[in-house]
GROMACS .gro file of C-alpha atoms in nm:
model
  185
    1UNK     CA    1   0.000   0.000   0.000
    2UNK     CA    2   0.317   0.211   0.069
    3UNK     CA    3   0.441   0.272  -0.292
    4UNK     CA    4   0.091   0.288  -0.420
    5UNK     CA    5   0.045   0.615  -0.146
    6UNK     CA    6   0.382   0.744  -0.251
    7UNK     CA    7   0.286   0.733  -0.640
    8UNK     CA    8  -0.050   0.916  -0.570
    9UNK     CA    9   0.123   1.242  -0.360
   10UNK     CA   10   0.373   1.243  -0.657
   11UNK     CA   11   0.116   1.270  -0.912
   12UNK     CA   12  -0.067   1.552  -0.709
   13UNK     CA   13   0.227   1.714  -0.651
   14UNK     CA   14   0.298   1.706  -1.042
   15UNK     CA   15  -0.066   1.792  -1.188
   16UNK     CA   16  -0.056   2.104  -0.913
   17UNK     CA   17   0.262   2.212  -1.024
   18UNK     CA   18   0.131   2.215  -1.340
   19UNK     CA   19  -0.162   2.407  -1.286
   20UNK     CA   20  -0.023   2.686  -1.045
   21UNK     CA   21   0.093   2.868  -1.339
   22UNK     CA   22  -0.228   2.884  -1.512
   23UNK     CA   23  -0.391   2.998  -1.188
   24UNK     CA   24  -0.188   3.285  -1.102
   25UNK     CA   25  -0.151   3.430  -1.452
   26UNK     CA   26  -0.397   3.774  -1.463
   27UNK     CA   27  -0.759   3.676  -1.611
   28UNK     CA   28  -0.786   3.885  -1.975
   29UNK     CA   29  -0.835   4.232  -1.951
   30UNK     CA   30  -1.158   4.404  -2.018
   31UNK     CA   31  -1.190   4.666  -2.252
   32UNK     CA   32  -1.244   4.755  -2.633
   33UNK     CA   33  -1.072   4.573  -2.919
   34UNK     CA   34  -1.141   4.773  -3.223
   35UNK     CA   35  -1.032   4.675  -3.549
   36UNK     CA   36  -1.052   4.840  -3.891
   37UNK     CA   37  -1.121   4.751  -4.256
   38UNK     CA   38  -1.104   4.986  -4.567
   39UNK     CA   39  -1.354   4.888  -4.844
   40UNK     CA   40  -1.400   5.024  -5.198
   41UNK     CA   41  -1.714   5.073  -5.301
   42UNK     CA   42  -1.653   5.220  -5.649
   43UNK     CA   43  -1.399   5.319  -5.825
   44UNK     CA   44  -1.377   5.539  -6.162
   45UNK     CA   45  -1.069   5.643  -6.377
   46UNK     CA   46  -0.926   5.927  -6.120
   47UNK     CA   47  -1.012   5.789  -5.807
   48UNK     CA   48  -1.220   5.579  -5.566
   49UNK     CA   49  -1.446   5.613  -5.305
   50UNK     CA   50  -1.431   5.373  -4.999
   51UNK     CA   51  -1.621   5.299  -4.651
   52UNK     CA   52  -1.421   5.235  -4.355
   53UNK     CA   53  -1.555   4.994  -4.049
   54UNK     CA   54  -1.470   5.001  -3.701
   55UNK     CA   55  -1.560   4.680  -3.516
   56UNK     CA   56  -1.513   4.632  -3.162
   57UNK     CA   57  -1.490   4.245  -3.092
   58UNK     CA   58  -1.398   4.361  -2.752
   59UNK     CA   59  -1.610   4.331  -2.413
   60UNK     CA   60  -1.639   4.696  -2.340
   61UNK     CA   61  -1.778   4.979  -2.561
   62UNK     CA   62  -1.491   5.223  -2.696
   63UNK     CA   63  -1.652   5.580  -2.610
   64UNK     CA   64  -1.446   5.736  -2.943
   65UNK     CA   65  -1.233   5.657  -3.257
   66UNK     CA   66  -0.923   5.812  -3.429
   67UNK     CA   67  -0.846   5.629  -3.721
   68UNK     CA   68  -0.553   5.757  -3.936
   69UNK     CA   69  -0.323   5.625  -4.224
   70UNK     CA   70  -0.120   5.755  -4.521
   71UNK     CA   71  -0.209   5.784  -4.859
   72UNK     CA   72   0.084   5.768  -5.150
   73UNK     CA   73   0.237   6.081  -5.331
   74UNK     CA   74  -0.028   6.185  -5.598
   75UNK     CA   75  -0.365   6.043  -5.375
   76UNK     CA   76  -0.517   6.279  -5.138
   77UNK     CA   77  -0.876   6.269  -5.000
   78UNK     CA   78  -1.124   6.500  -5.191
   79UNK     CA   79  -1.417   6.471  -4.941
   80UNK     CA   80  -1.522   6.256  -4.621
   81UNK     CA   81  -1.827   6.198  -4.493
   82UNK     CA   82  -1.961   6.061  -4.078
   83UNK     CA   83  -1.624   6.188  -3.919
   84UNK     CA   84  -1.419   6.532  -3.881
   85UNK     CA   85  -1.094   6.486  -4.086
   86UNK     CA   86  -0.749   6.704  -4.063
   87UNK     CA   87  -0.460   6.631  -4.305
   88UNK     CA   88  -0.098   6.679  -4.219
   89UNK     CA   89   0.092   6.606  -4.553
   90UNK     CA   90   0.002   6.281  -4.636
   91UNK     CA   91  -0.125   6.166  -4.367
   92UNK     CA   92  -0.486   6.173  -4.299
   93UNK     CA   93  -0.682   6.176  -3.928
   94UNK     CA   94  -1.035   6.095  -3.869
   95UNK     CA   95  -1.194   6.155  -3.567
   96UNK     CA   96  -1.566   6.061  -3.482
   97UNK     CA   97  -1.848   6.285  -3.430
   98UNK     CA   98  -2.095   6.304  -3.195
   99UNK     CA   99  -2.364   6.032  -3.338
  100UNK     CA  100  -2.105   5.758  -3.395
  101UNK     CA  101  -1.811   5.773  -3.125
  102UNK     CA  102  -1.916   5.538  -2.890
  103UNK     CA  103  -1.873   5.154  -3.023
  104UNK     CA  104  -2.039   4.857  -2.795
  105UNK     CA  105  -1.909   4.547  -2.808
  106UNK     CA  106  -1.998   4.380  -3.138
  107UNK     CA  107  -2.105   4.670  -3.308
  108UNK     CA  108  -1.984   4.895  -3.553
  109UNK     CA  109  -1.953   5.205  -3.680
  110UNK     CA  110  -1.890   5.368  -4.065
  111UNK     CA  111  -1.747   5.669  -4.213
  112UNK     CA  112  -1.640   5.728  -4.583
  113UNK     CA  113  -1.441   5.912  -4.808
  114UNK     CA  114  -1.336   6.019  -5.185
  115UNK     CA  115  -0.994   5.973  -5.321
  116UNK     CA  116  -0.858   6.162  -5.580
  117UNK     CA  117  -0.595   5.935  -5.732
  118UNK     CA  118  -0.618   5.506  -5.697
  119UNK     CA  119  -0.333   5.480  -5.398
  120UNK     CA  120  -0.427   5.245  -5.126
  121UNK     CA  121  -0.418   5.374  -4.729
  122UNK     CA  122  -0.049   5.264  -4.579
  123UNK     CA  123   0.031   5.219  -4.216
  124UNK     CA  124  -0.331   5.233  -4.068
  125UNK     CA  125  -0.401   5.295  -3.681
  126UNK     CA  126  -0.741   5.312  -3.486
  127UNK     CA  127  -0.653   5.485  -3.143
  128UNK     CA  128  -0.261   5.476  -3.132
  129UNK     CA  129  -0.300   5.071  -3.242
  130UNK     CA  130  -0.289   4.910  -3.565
  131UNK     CA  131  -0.615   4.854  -3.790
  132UNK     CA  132  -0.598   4.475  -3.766
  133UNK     CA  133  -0.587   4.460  -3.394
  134UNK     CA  134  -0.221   4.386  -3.312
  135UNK     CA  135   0.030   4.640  -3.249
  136UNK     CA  136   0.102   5.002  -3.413
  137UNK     CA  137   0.284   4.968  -3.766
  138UNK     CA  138   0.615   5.065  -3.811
  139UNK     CA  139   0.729   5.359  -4.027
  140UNK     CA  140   0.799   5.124  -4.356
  141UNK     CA  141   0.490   5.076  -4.552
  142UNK     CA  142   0.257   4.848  -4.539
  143UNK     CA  143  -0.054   4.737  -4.704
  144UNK     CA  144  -0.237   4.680  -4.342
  145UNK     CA  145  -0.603   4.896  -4.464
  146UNK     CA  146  -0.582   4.841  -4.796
  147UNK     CA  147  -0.908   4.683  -4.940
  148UNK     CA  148  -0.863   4.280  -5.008
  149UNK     CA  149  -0.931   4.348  -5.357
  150UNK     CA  150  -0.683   4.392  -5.658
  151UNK     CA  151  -0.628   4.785  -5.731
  152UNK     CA  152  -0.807   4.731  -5.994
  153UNK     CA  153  -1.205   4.720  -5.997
  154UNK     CA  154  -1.317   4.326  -6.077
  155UNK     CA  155  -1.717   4.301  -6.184
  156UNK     CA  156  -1.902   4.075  -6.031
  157UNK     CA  157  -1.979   3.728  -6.260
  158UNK     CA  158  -2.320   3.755  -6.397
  159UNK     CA  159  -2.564   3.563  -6.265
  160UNK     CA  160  -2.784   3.376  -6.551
  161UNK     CA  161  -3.062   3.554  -6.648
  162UNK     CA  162  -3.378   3.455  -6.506
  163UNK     CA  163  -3.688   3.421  -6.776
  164UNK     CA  164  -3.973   3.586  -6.662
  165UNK     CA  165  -4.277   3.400  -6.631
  166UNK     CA  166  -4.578   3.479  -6.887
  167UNK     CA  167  -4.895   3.407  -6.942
  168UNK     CA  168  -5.004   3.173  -7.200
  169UNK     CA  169  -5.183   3.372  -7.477
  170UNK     CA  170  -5.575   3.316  -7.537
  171UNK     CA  171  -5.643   3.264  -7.888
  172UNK     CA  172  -5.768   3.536  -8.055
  173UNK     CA  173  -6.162   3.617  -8.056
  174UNK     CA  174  -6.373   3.687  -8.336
  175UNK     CA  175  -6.707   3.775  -8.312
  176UNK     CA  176  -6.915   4.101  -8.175
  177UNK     CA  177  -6.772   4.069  -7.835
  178UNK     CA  178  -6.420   4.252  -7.755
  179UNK     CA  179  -6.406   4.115  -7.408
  180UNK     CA  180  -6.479   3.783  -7.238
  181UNK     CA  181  -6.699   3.675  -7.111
  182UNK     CA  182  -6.946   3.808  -7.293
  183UNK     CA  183  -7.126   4.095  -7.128
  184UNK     CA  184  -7.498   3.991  -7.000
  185UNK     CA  185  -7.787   4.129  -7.164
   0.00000   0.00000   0.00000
């Protein structure tokens, strides 16, 4: 019974040692994860125009947004729509207004803009961290906003036409009577 007794303290000892890690680590920290994503919605011959998302897959609600990024030499933002916007070379700042600042957890909230020119945003932040969620870019470029489509504008594939349904024809009446049934007398 001795080595059976000596077996089962070792094991104890082994699973708690293995499990006072996990138990003294901090529990996650509450607060707002917001993330950002940069969509074209059209796009014509000297520019683009694009909505922007920010999601909070967080547990808390974010009570405001900055979202900034760069554009490339020759692309600059010709209007903006849903948030106040300053410009400090080529780098652009948007900051939400009053309606749409506060983001609860699983919710979003959209503001757009008009480029002049087809460059993509570089080096994207939402509130001093990077669009995707993980940490602030660095100052080389990167394609982190950028919409997941090619620069250039791809259709969508046609769907097969659908026939519309008609009527099968009545064959033609002769007689007195231009409508049927005949009117009653």
């Amino acid at each position: 019974m001795r080595p059976f007794r000596a077996a089962a303290v070792t094991l104890a000892a082994a699973l708690l040692g293995a499990a006072v890690p996990y138990l003294l680590t901090p529990a996650h920290a509450a607060g707002p994860v917001l993330t950002v994503t940069v969509t074209r919605v059209s796009t014509w011959s000297s520019g683009y125009g694009a909505d922007v998302t920010i999601t909070n897959s967080g547990d808390a609600a974010a009570t405001g947004w900055t979202v900034e990024f760069d554009l490339p030499a020759g692309t600059t933002v010709s209007s903006s729509w849903s948030a106040t916007r300053t410009q400090t070379g080529q780098r652009y700042r948007f900051v939400n207004v009053s309606w749409n600042g506060t983001v609860n957890p699983g919710a979003s909230q959209t503001f757009g803009f008009n480029a002049a020119g087809l460059g993509l945003p570089l080096n994207c932040t939402v509130n001093g961290s990077a669009c995707g969620g993980g940490p602030a870019p660095s100052a080389s470029p990167s394609r982190t906003a950028g919409p997941s489509a090619s620069p250039r504008h791809r259709p969508r594939p046609r769907r097969p036409r659908r026939r519309r349904y008609r009527r099968p024809r009545l064959p033609r009446r002769t007689g007195r009577w231009s409508t049927w049934p005949p009117p009653r007398s």
